[in-house]
Amino acid sequence: MSERIFKRKIYDQMLKWKKNQHGTTALLIRGARRVGKSTVAEDFARREYESYLLVDFSKASLAVHHLFEDISDLDYIFTQLQLTYRKSLKPHKSVIIFDEIQKQPLARQAIKSLVADGRYDYIETGSLLSIKRKGKGQKGKQKSILIPSEETRIDMYPMDYEEFRWAMGDEATIPLLRNIFDARQPLGDATNRKMMRDFRLYVLVGGMPQAVNDYLDTHDLSVVDQRKRSILDLYDEDFYDLDPTGQTSDLFHAIPSQLNSNASRYQVSSVIAGGKIDRLREQIAILRDSMTVNLAYHTNDPSAGLASHMNRDQFKLYCGDIGLFVTLAFWDDAFTENLIYQKVLSDNLKADVGYVYENVVAQMLVAAGHKLYYHTWPTPSGKHNYEIDFLLSRQAKVCPIEVKSSTSNVHTSIDEFQKKFSSRIYQRYLLHAKDMRKEQDMLCLPLYMAMFI
């Protein structure tokens, strides 16, 4: 399998940067660990430049790290890098990759001078960049670095469903589904069942490149599950490095149980004894900056300006990758005891796996460029809440989205939302496992079409 196939989207963004910026900015690729940043950066450098030099700051020697403590002599720095890595750089035809740039914040600070020098292009890759952006001051004290404005930033996410289909050797399905969506035509039950089987495989494997490669090599989901566990272990190492209390890790591991509880917000007090949002803002910031999670904020007023009405203290957390979510949901169980794998593979789409599909829809909406918002309001009895899973803003109105995995035709919340806010609605969407259909003014779509909304 060609890894470049499923990285085509970000590769195209990188080509635009090279063509349009002409070396006036460095390219910064941000993303979670093991999402494929380093691979795509080196592939791009190999294909688009005459030569390149890769500095991996997670492995670089102390001598290389020390080079960026004093950047007054760039000639010296370039000479040392070429000698160390045995690479020859050519002015205006070479690129230097700073991999894991968060491990050496002073190298990121140096970007301003390096870009101004103009000899080479620069690509940075990293995660946790807002958290790990400090250098060493006198006597080892931390000081904030100057974040360069000479950066073009690209966020890299796990493979979306289209990229997953590419990896499976299928480049035809998604364009065809797009045409069907645009025409508002049903596929037919038999075709939809096949499309859902394909989609469920994506739910189980996810979009982390190593996990996808393992599936292609072995077609063994137990091997894929072990790979995902190793990635989650890396995330835990990062969390404990930044937060030795373990609270950040605890918040991350509780995401599946929190979503399964059907609560109207992430309830930190049920995860951390005595925990309150105002005491855990640093931990939430670590999760957000690690790009391992997607945050959906409650909007108090479901109108076009969703961001202006969001409540930062009321939110939900979703795993950034659905495959990791499935593994995380049964973290303490062996693969053979993982009920989610069994239920999804057997097409047993009961309501108790609805939280799995809510997470994958969140991931698909983020991959499509949307920010995540949701809305709740009390039922007449006051004992429960109505809830709209996701809200999108479009043409000065909103699009409410409800996600269902069961075969039930009941969708009370989105119906009540229509009664309460009908003048604000552009289009209602119900995402489920069934074929496309219109239900009055609501468009019911199979889950795999969430990418087109």
GROMACS .gro file of C-alpha atoms in nm:
model
  453
    1MET     CA    1   0.000   0.000   0.000
    2SER     CA    2   0.121   0.349  -0.083
    3GLU     CA    3   0.101   0.568   0.225
    4ARG     CA    4   0.097   0.870  -0.001
    5ILE     CA    5  -0.246   0.767  -0.134
    6PHE     CA    6  -0.423   0.822   0.196
    7LYS     CA    7  -0.217   1.133   0.278
    8ARG     CA    8  -0.308   1.298  -0.051
    9LYS     CA    9  -0.519   1.568   0.112
   10ILE     CA   10  -0.250   1.702   0.342
   11TYR     CA   11   0.013   1.649   0.071
   12ASP     CA   12  -0.189   1.881  -0.154
   13GLN     CA   13  -0.195   2.144   0.121
   14MET     CA   14   0.181   2.117   0.149
   15LEU     CA   15   0.220   2.166  -0.226
   16LYS     CA   16   0.012   2.485  -0.203
   17TRP     CA   17   0.238   2.611   0.077
   18LYS     CA   18   0.552   2.549  -0.129
   19LYS     CA   19   0.404   2.710  -0.439
   20ASN     CA   20   0.248   3.013  -0.273
   21GLN     CA   21   0.489   3.098   0.010
   22HIS     CA   22   0.821   3.061  -0.178
   23GLY     CA   23   1.014   3.009   0.144
   24THR     CA   24   0.870   3.315   0.324
   25THR     CA   25   0.719   3.092   0.594
   26ALA     CA   26   0.799   2.759   0.753
   27LEU     CA   27   0.534   2.488   0.733
   28LEU     CA   28   0.415   2.366   1.073
   29ILE     CA   29   0.226   2.035   1.075
   30ARG     CA   30   0.041   1.982   1.402
   31GLY     CA   31  -0.122   1.658   1.505
   32ALA     CA   32  -0.147   1.383   1.764
   33ARG     CA   33   0.130   1.130   1.813
   34ARG     CA   34   0.144   0.853   1.550
   35VAL     CA   35  -0.093   1.032   1.313
   36GLY     CA   36   0.168   1.024   1.035
   37LYS     CA   37   0.320   1.374   1.048
   38SER     CA   38   0.681   1.262   1.016
   39THR     CA   39   0.607   1.020   0.733
   40VAL     CA   40   0.427   1.275   0.517
   41ALA     CA   41   0.691   1.543   0.586
   42GLU     CA   42   0.977   1.318   0.478
   43ASP     CA   43   0.783   1.185   0.179
   44PHE     CA   44   0.715   1.542   0.069
   45ALA     CA   45   1.079   1.642   0.114
   46ARG     CA   46   1.201   1.342  -0.082
   47ARG     CA   47   0.968   1.409  -0.374
   48GLU     CA   48   0.964   1.788  -0.395
   49TYR     CA   49   1.326   1.888  -0.319
   50GLU     CA   50   1.668   1.796  -0.451
   51SER     CA   51   1.785   1.716  -0.098
   52TYR     CA   52   1.659   1.735   0.259
   53LEU     CA   53   1.786   1.707   0.614
   54LEU     CA   54   1.577   1.558   0.894
   55VAL     CA   55   1.641   1.659   1.256
   56ASP     CA   56   1.436   1.442   1.493
   57PHE     CA   57   1.457   1.624   1.824
   58SER     CA   58   1.331   1.320   2.014
   59LYS     CA   59   1.655   1.143   1.912
   60ALA     CA   60   1.897   1.427   1.839
   61SER     CA   61   2.223   1.452   2.032
   62LEU     CA   62   2.281   1.717   2.295
   63ALA     CA   63   2.522   1.885   2.055
   64VAL     CA   64   2.242   1.932   1.801
   65HIS     CA   65   2.008   2.066   2.070
   66HIS     CA   66   2.273   2.312   2.186
   67LEU     CA   67   2.309   2.455   1.834
   68PHE     CA   68   1.986   2.650   1.882
   69GLU     CA   69   2.090   2.821   2.203
   70ASP     CA   70   2.284   3.073   1.997
   71ILE     CA   71   2.171   3.140   1.639
   72SER     CA   72   2.394   3.439   1.571
   73ASP     CA   73   2.606   3.232   1.328
   74LEU     CA   74   2.374   3.047   1.091
   75ASP     CA   75   2.663   2.936   0.871
   76TYR     CA   76   2.803   2.743   1.166
   77ILE     CA   77   2.465   2.583   1.241
   78PHE     CA   78   2.412   2.473   0.881
   79THR     CA   79   2.764   2.331   0.860
   80GLN     CA   80   2.723   2.135   1.182
   81LEU     CA   81   2.386   1.995   1.076
   82GLN     CA   82   2.521   1.880   0.741
   83LEU     CA   83   2.823   1.717   0.904
   84THR     CA   84   2.615   1.550   1.174
   85TYR     CA   85   2.352   1.408   0.939
   86ARG     CA   86   2.586   1.361   0.641
   87LYS     CA   87   2.353   1.549   0.411
   88SER     CA   88   2.436   1.815   0.155
   89LEU     CA   89   2.203   2.114   0.142
   90LYS     CA   90   2.156   2.324  -0.171
   91PRO     CA   91   2.039   2.684  -0.138
   92HIS     CA   92   1.679   2.730  -0.261
   93LYS     CA   93   1.656   2.359  -0.350
   94SER     CA   94   1.665   2.191  -0.009
   95VAL     CA   95   1.439   2.167   0.294
   96ILE     CA   96   1.523   2.110   0.661
   97ILE     CA   97   1.266   1.912   0.862
   98PHE     CA   98   1.247   1.978   1.236
   99ASP     CA   99   1.064   1.668   1.359
  100GLU     CA  100   0.911   1.661   1.710
  101ILE     CA  101   0.977   2.035   1.734
  102GLN     CA  102   0.813   2.047   2.079
  103LYS     CA  103   1.124   1.871   2.212
  104GLN     CA  104   1.336   2.175   2.124
  105PRO     CA  105   1.130   2.495   2.148
  106LEU     CA  106   1.436   2.710   2.079
  107ALA     CA  107   1.451   2.562   1.728
  108ARG     CA  108   1.097   2.680   1.671
  109GLN     CA  109   1.186   3.023   1.802
  110ALA     CA  110   1.476   3.030   1.554
  111ILE     CA  111   1.237   2.994   1.259
  112LYS     CA  112   1.208   3.373   1.227
  113SER     CA  113   1.582   3.407   1.163
  114LEU     CA  114   1.607   3.093   0.953
  115VAL     CA  115   1.325   3.201   0.720
  116ALA     CA  116   1.471   3.552   0.693
  117ASP     CA  117   1.804   3.397   0.591
  118GLY     CA  118   1.624   3.251   0.291
  119ARG     CA  119   1.863   2.972   0.194
  120TYR     CA  120   1.639   2.676   0.268
  121ASP     CA  121   1.277   2.582   0.325
  122TYR     CA  122   1.163   2.451   0.665
  123ILE     CA  123   0.901   2.201   0.775
  124GLU     CA  124   0.820   2.154   1.145
  125THR     CA  125   0.616   1.869   1.290
  126GLY     CA  126   0.496   1.841   1.644
  127SER     CA  127   0.228   1.787   1.904
  128LEU     CA  128   0.150   1.957   2.235
  129LEU     CA  129   0.301   2.273   2.088
  130SER     CA  130   0.119   2.521   2.310
  131ILE     CA  131   0.212   2.326   2.622
  132LYS     CA  132   0.575   2.252   2.534
  133ARG     CA  133   0.680   2.589   2.402
  134LYS     CA  134   0.930   2.688   2.665
  135GLY     CA  135   1.307   2.706   2.655
  136LYS     CA  136   1.564   2.713   2.932
  137GLY     CA  137   1.657   3.040   3.093
  138GLN     CA  138   1.931   3.106   3.345
  139LYS     CA  139   1.987   2.833   3.601
  140GLY     CA  140   1.743   2.606   3.421
  141LYS     CA  141   1.439   2.825   3.483
  142GLN     CA  142   1.162   2.808   3.227
  143LYS     CA  143   1.094   3.101   3.001
  144SER     CA  144   0.839   3.140   2.725
  145ILE     CA  145   0.977   3.139   2.374
  146LEU     CA  146   0.880   3.384   2.103
  147ILE     CA  147   0.633   3.202   1.875
  148PRO     CA  148   0.731   3.288   1.516
  149SER     CA  149   0.472   3.453   1.295
  150GLU     CA  150   0.656   3.314   0.992
  151GLU     CA  151   0.466   2.985   1.003
  152THR     CA  152   0.196   2.836   0.783
  153ARG     CA  153   0.010   2.592   1.004
  154ILE     CA  154  -0.166   2.273   0.898
  155ASP     CA  155  -0.357   2.049   1.136
  156MET     CA  156  -0.325   1.679   1.059
  157TYR     CA  157  -0.591   1.439   1.179
  158PRO     CA  158  -0.628   1.060   1.160
  159MET     CA  159  -0.730   0.928   0.820
  160ASP     CA  160  -1.086   1.027   0.740
  161TYR     CA  161  -1.327   0.777   0.589
  162GLU     CA  162  -1.238   0.869   0.232
  163GLU     CA  163  -0.867   0.821   0.301
  164PHE     CA  164  -0.948   0.489   0.467
  165ARG     CA  165  -1.128   0.376   0.152
  166TRP     CA  166  -0.824   0.482  -0.052
  167ALA     CA  167  -0.606   0.268   0.172
  168MET     CA  168  -0.843  -0.024   0.106
  169GLY     CA  169  -0.777   0.025  -0.265
  170ASP     CA  170  -1.115   0.188  -0.328
  171GLU     CA  171  -1.112   0.531  -0.491
  172ALA     CA  172  -1.455   0.503  -0.655
  173THR     CA  173  -1.703   0.470  -0.368
  174ILE     CA  174  -1.681   0.811  -0.200
  175PRO     CA  175  -1.723   1.020  -0.519
  176LEU     CA  176  -2.023   0.805  -0.611
  177LEU     CA  177  -2.173   0.848  -0.266
  178ARG     CA  178  -2.120   1.223  -0.296
  179ASN     CA  179  -2.320   1.228  -0.619
  180ILE     CA  180  -2.597   1.026  -0.455
  181PHE     CA  181  -2.602   1.264  -0.157
  182ASP     CA  182  -2.621   1.569  -0.383
  183ALA     CA  183  -2.907   1.413  -0.580
  184ARG     CA  184  -3.086   1.309  -0.259
  185GLN     CA  185  -3.138   0.960  -0.398
  186PRO     CA  186  -3.167   0.644  -0.185
  187LEU     CA  187  -2.912   0.371  -0.250
  188GLY     CA  188  -3.145   0.080  -0.189
  189ASP     CA  189  -3.137  -0.141   0.119
  190ALA     CA  190  -2.894  -0.399  -0.018
  191THR     CA  191  -2.638  -0.139  -0.126
  192ASN     CA  192  -2.674   0.051   0.200
  193ARG     CA  193  -2.612  -0.266   0.400
  194LYS     CA  194  -2.289  -0.320   0.208
  195MET     CA  195  -2.184   0.043   0.260
  196MET     CA  196  -2.254   0.008   0.632
  197ARG     CA  197  -2.043  -0.309   0.651
  198ASP     CA  198  -1.754  -0.118   0.495
  199PHE     CA  199  -1.809   0.173   0.732
  200ARG     CA  200  -1.817  -0.052   1.038
  201LEU     CA  201  -1.471  -0.175   0.948
  202TYR     CA  202  -1.350   0.185   0.963
  203VAL     CA  203  -1.514   0.223   1.303
  204LEU     CA  204  -1.321  -0.078   1.435
  205VAL     CA  205  -0.983  -0.010   1.274
  206GLY     CA  206  -0.986   0.369   1.285
  207GLY     CA  207  -0.764   0.610   1.099
  208MET     CA  208  -0.423   0.578   1.264
  209PRO     CA  209  -0.186   0.484   0.978
  210GLN     CA  210  -0.003   0.211   1.168
  211ALA     CA  211  -0.330   0.044   1.267
  212VAL     CA  212  -0.454   0.060   0.908
  213ASN     CA  213  -0.127  -0.089   0.781
  214ASP     CA  214  -0.154  -0.370   1.036
  215TYR     CA  215  -0.504  -0.450   0.915
  216LEU     CA  216  -0.395  -0.455   0.551
  217ASP     CA  217  -0.101  -0.679   0.636
  218THR     CA  218  -0.287  -0.926   0.856
  219HIS     CA  219  -0.666  -0.872   0.835
  220ASP     CA  220  -0.652  -0.962   1.205
  221LEU     CA  221  -0.836  -0.720   1.434
  222SER     CA  222  -0.654  -0.856   1.740
  223VAL     CA  223  -0.324  -0.739   1.586
  224VAL     CA  224  -0.484  -0.402   1.510
  225ASP     CA  225  -0.608  -0.378   1.868
  226GLN     CA  226  -0.257  -0.437   2.004
  227ARG     CA  227  -0.123  -0.161   1.780
  228LYS     CA  228  -0.387   0.079   1.906
  229ARG     CA  229  -0.302  -0.009   2.266
  230SER     CA  230   0.063   0.077   2.199
  231ILE     CA  231  -0.044   0.416   2.062
  232LEU     CA  232  -0.263   0.480   2.365
  233ASP     CA  233   0.033   0.390   2.588
  234LEU     CA  234   0.234   0.664   2.414
  235TYR     CA  235  -0.045   0.911   2.481
  236ASP     CA  236  -0.039   0.815   2.848
  237GLU     CA  237   0.336   0.872   2.863
  238ASP     CA  238   0.285   1.224   2.728
  239PHE     CA  239   0.002   1.293   2.971
  240TYR     CA  240   0.202   1.174   3.274
  241ASP     CA  241   0.506   1.371   3.156
  242LEU     CA  242   0.302   1.692   3.160
  243ASP     CA  243   0.073   1.604   3.449
  244PRO     CA  244   0.230   1.360   3.697
  245THR     CA  245  -0.090   1.361   3.905
  246GLY     CA  246  -0.244   1.131   3.644
  247GLN     CA  247  -0.558   1.344   3.621
  248THR     CA  248  -0.514   1.417   3.249
  249SER     CA  249  -0.480   1.046   3.177
  250ASP     CA  250  -0.786   0.971   3.390
  251LEU     CA  251  -0.993   1.229   3.202
  252PHE     CA  252  -0.885   1.078   2.870
  253HIS     CA  253  -0.957   0.718   2.968
  254ALA     CA  254  -1.303   0.810   3.095
  255ILE     CA  255  -1.423   0.946   2.757
  256PRO     CA  256  -1.614   0.629   2.651
  257SER     CA  257  -1.787   0.587   2.987
  258GLN     CA  258  -1.878   0.956   2.994
  259LEU     CA  259  -2.037   0.937   2.649
  260ASN     CA  260  -2.214   0.613   2.737
  261SER     CA  261  -2.367   0.777   3.044
  262ASN     CA  262  -2.578   1.005   2.822
  263ALA     CA  263  -2.502   1.298   3.050
  264SER     CA  264  -2.543   1.647   2.906
  265ARG     CA  265  -2.178   1.729   2.976
  266TYR     CA  266  -1.847   1.570   3.070
  267GLN     CA  267  -1.883   1.526   3.446
  268VAL     CA  268  -1.532   1.569   3.581
  269SER     CA  269  -1.644   1.511   3.939
  270SER     CA  270  -1.739   1.152   3.853
  271VAL     CA  271  -1.386   1.090   3.720
  272ILE     CA  272  -1.177   1.285   3.971
  273ALA     CA  273  -1.298   1.306   4.330
  274GLY     CA  274  -1.378   1.665   4.413
  275GLY     CA  275  -1.287   1.766   4.059
  276LYS     CA  276  -1.417   2.093   3.923
  277ILE     CA  277  -1.368   2.249   3.583
  278ASP     CA  278  -1.198   2.562   3.719
  279ARG     CA  279  -0.936   2.341   3.888
  280LEU     CA  280  -0.872   2.126   3.583
  281ARG     CA  281  -0.830   2.382   3.306
  282GLU     CA  282  -0.463   2.289   3.260
  283GLN     CA  283  -0.553   1.923   3.217
  284ILE     CA  284  -0.823   2.007   2.963
  285ALA     CA  285  -0.572   2.228   2.780
  286ILE     CA  286  -0.327   1.936   2.760
  287LEU     CA  287  -0.594   1.712   2.609
  288ARG     CA  288  -0.699   1.978   2.359
  289ASP     CA  289  -0.345   2.067   2.257
  290SER     CA  290  -0.243   1.703   2.222
  291MET     CA  291  -0.508   1.674   1.947
  292THR     CA  292  -0.600   1.334   2.089
  293VAL     CA  293  -0.951   1.459   2.161
  294ASN     CA  294  -1.223   1.662   1.994
  295LEU     CA  295  -1.414   1.901   2.218
  296ALA     CA  296  -1.779   1.984   2.165
  297TYR     CA  297  -1.895   2.289   2.355
  298HIS     CA  298  -2.248   2.354   2.471
  299THR     CA  299  -2.402   2.656   2.303
  300ASN     CA  300  -2.652   2.829   2.526
  301ASP     CA  301  -2.834   2.993   2.235
  302PRO     CA  302  -2.860   2.775   1.922
  303SER     CA  303  -2.833   3.052   1.666
  304ALA     CA  304  -2.596   3.121   1.376
  305GLY     CA  305  -2.324   3.266   1.601
  306LEU     CA  306  -2.262   2.941   1.784
  307ALA     CA  307  -1.915   3.037   1.906
  308SER     CA  308  -2.039   3.357   2.068
  309HIS     CA  309  -2.284   3.161   2.282
  310MET     CA  310  -2.070   2.864   2.382
  311ASN     CA  311  -2.021   2.766   2.743
  312ARG     CA  312  -1.656   2.673   2.802
  313ASP     CA  313  -1.745   2.503   3.130
  314GLN     CA  314  -1.997   2.269   2.968
  315PHE     CA  315  -1.851   2.038   2.707
  316LYS     CA  316  -1.817   1.682   2.584
  317LEU     CA  317  -1.496   1.502   2.496
  318TYR     CA  318  -1.459   1.268   2.201
  319CYS     CA  319  -1.155   1.062   2.104
  320GLY     CA  320  -0.979   1.204   1.801
  321ASP     CA  321  -0.973   0.858   1.640
  322ILE     CA  322  -1.266   0.618   1.643
  323GLY     CA  323  -1.043   0.310   1.636
  324LEU     CA  324  -0.864   0.426   1.950
  325PHE     CA  325  -1.203   0.499   2.107
  326VAL     CA  326  -1.317   0.138   2.053
  327THR     CA  327  -1.001   0.006   2.217
  328LEU     CA  328  -1.021   0.261   2.499
  329ALA     CA  329  -1.381   0.164   2.572
  330PHE     CA  330  -1.264  -0.183   2.677
  331TRP     CA  331  -0.916  -0.091   2.795
  332ASP     CA  332  -0.912  -0.339   3.084
  333ASP     CA  333  -1.054  -0.630   2.883
  334ALA     CA  334  -0.879  -0.869   2.647
  335PHE     CA  335  -0.955  -0.835   2.278
  336THR     CA  336  -1.161  -1.154   2.279
  337GLU     CA  337  -1.387  -1.000   2.546
  338ASN     CA  338  -1.436  -0.670   2.364
  339LEU     CA  339  -1.812  -0.655   2.319
  340ILE     CA  340  -1.799  -0.356   2.088
  341TYR     CA  341  -1.602  -0.553   1.827
  342GLN     CA  342  -1.852  -0.838   1.852
  343LYS     CA  343  -2.159  -0.616   1.832
  344VAL     CA  344  -2.036  -0.401   1.547
  345LEU     CA  345  -1.900  -0.692   1.343
  346SER     CA  346  -2.228  -0.882   1.382
  347ASP     CA  347  -2.429  -0.575   1.282
  348ASN     CA  348  -2.599  -0.581   1.620
  349LEU     CA  349  -2.663  -0.207   1.618
  350LYS     CA  350  -2.843  -0.168   1.946
  351ALA     CA  351  -2.880   0.159   2.132
  352ASP     CA  352  -2.601   0.063   2.372
  353VAL     CA  353  -2.335   0.126   2.106
  354GLY     CA  354  -2.482   0.461   2.007
  355TYR     CA  355  -2.198   0.643   2.182
  356VAL     CA  356  -1.953   0.475   1.944
  357TYR     CA  357  -2.129   0.625   1.643
  358GLU     CA  358  -2.160   0.961   1.811
  359ASN     CA  359  -1.780   0.963   1.845
  360VAL     CA  360  -1.718   0.871   1.481
  361VAL     CA  361  -1.960   1.140   1.361
  362ALA     CA  362  -1.773   1.395   1.574
  363GLN     CA  363  -1.448   1.284   1.408
  364MET     CA  364  -1.599   1.307   1.060
  365LEU     CA  365  -1.738   1.656   1.121
  366VAL     CA  366  -1.399   1.778   1.246
  367ALA     CA  367  -1.226   1.623   0.944
  368ALA     CA  368  -1.469   1.816   0.724
  369GLY     CA  369  -1.361   2.141   0.888
  370HIS     CA  370  -1.645   2.194   1.137
  371LYS     CA  371  -1.622   2.309   1.497
  372LEU     CA  372  -1.830   2.100   1.737
  373TYR     CA  373  -2.124   2.245   1.929
  374TYR     CA  374  -2.429   2.087   2.088
  375HIS     CA  375  -2.738   2.209   2.271
  376THR     CA  376  -2.953   2.081   2.557
  377TRP     CA  377  -3.269   2.210   2.723
  378PRO     CA  378  -3.499   2.062   2.988
  379THR     CA  379  -3.806   1.853   2.910
  380PRO     CA  380  -4.139   1.983   3.047
  381SER     CA  381  -4.104   1.761   3.354
  382GLY     CA  382  -3.757   1.898   3.423
  383LYS     CA  383  -3.633   1.548   3.501
  384HIS     CA  384  -3.447   1.499   3.174
  385ASN     CA  385  -3.300   1.702   2.892
  386TYR     CA  386  -3.359   1.714   2.522
  387GLU     CA  387  -3.029   1.710   2.338
  388ILE     CA  388  -2.909   1.792   1.989
  389ASP     CA  389  -2.586   1.597   1.937
  390PHE     CA  390  -2.426   1.848   1.699
  391LEU     CA  391  -2.509   2.192   1.561
  392LEU     CA  392  -2.360   2.345   1.248
  393SER     CA  393  -2.396   2.705   1.136
  394ARG     CA  394  -2.499   2.764   0.776
  395GLN     CA  395  -2.633   3.071   0.592
  396ALA     CA  396  -2.721   3.258   0.912
  397LYS     CA  397  -2.913   2.956   1.041
  398VAL     CA  398  -2.832   2.627   1.212
  399CYS     CA  399  -2.834   2.260   1.113
  400PRO     CA  400  -2.925   2.031   1.404
  401ILE     CA  401  -2.786   1.676   1.382
  402GLU     CA  402  -2.909   1.374   1.577
  403VAL     CA  403  -2.709   1.048   1.573
  404LYS     CA  404  -2.889   0.716   1.617
  405SER     CA  405  -2.758   0.361   1.598
  406SER     CA  406  -3.080   0.178   1.682
  407THR     CA  407  -3.356   0.091   1.438
  408SER     CA  408  -3.608   0.299   1.632
  409ASN     CA  409  -3.794   0.566   1.438
  410VAL     CA  410  -3.826   0.786   1.746
  411HIS     CA  411  -3.628   1.111   1.737
  412THR     CA  412  -3.793   1.327   1.999
  413SER     CA  413  -3.514   1.578   2.061
  414ILE     CA  414  -3.473   1.693   1.703
  415ASP     CA  415  -3.853   1.711   1.666
  416GLU     CA  416  -3.883   1.927   1.977
  417PHE     CA  417  -3.596   2.143   1.852
  418GLN     CA  418  -3.790   2.203   1.532
  419LYS     CA  419  -4.095   2.312   1.730
  420LYS     CA  420  -3.892   2.547   1.949
  421PHE     CA  421  -3.653   2.696   1.692
  422SER     CA  422  -3.815   2.639   1.352
  423SER     CA  423  -3.729   2.990   1.224
  424ARG     CA  424  -3.359   2.929   1.292
  425ILE     CA  425  -3.326   2.594   1.114
  426TYR     CA  426  -3.162   2.563   0.774
  427GLN     CA  427  -3.177   2.182   0.752
  428ARG     CA  428  -3.236   1.902   1.002
  429TYR     CA  429  -3.029   1.583   0.976
  430LEU     CA  430  -3.079   1.241   1.128
  431LEU     CA  431  -2.778   1.008   1.097
  432HIS     CA  432  -2.857   0.639   1.129
  433ALA     CA  433  -2.774   0.295   0.986
  434LYS     CA  434  -3.058   0.298   0.733
  435ASP     CA  435  -3.080   0.423   0.377
  436MET     CA  436  -3.131   0.787   0.284
  437ARG     CA  437  -3.483   0.918   0.303
  438LYS     CA  438  -3.676   1.240   0.356
  439GLU     CA  439  -3.902   1.266   0.658
  440GLN     CA  440  -4.100   1.588   0.624
  441ASP     CA  441  -3.833   1.859   0.641
  442MET     CA  442  -3.566   1.626   0.788
  443LEU     CA  443  -3.302   1.451   0.580
  444CYS     CA  444  -3.223   1.105   0.716
  445LEU     CA  445  -2.878   0.986   0.610
  446PRO     CA  446  -2.670   0.673   0.660
  447LEU     CA  447  -2.389   0.736   0.905
  448TYR     CA  448  -2.114   0.721   0.642
  449MET     CA  449  -2.260   1.030   0.473
  450ALA     CA  450  -2.183   1.254   0.771
  451MET     CA  451  -1.877   1.375   0.579
  452PHE     CA  452  -2.100   1.546   0.322
  453ILE     CA  453  -2.308   1.758   0.560
   0.00000   0.00000   0.00000
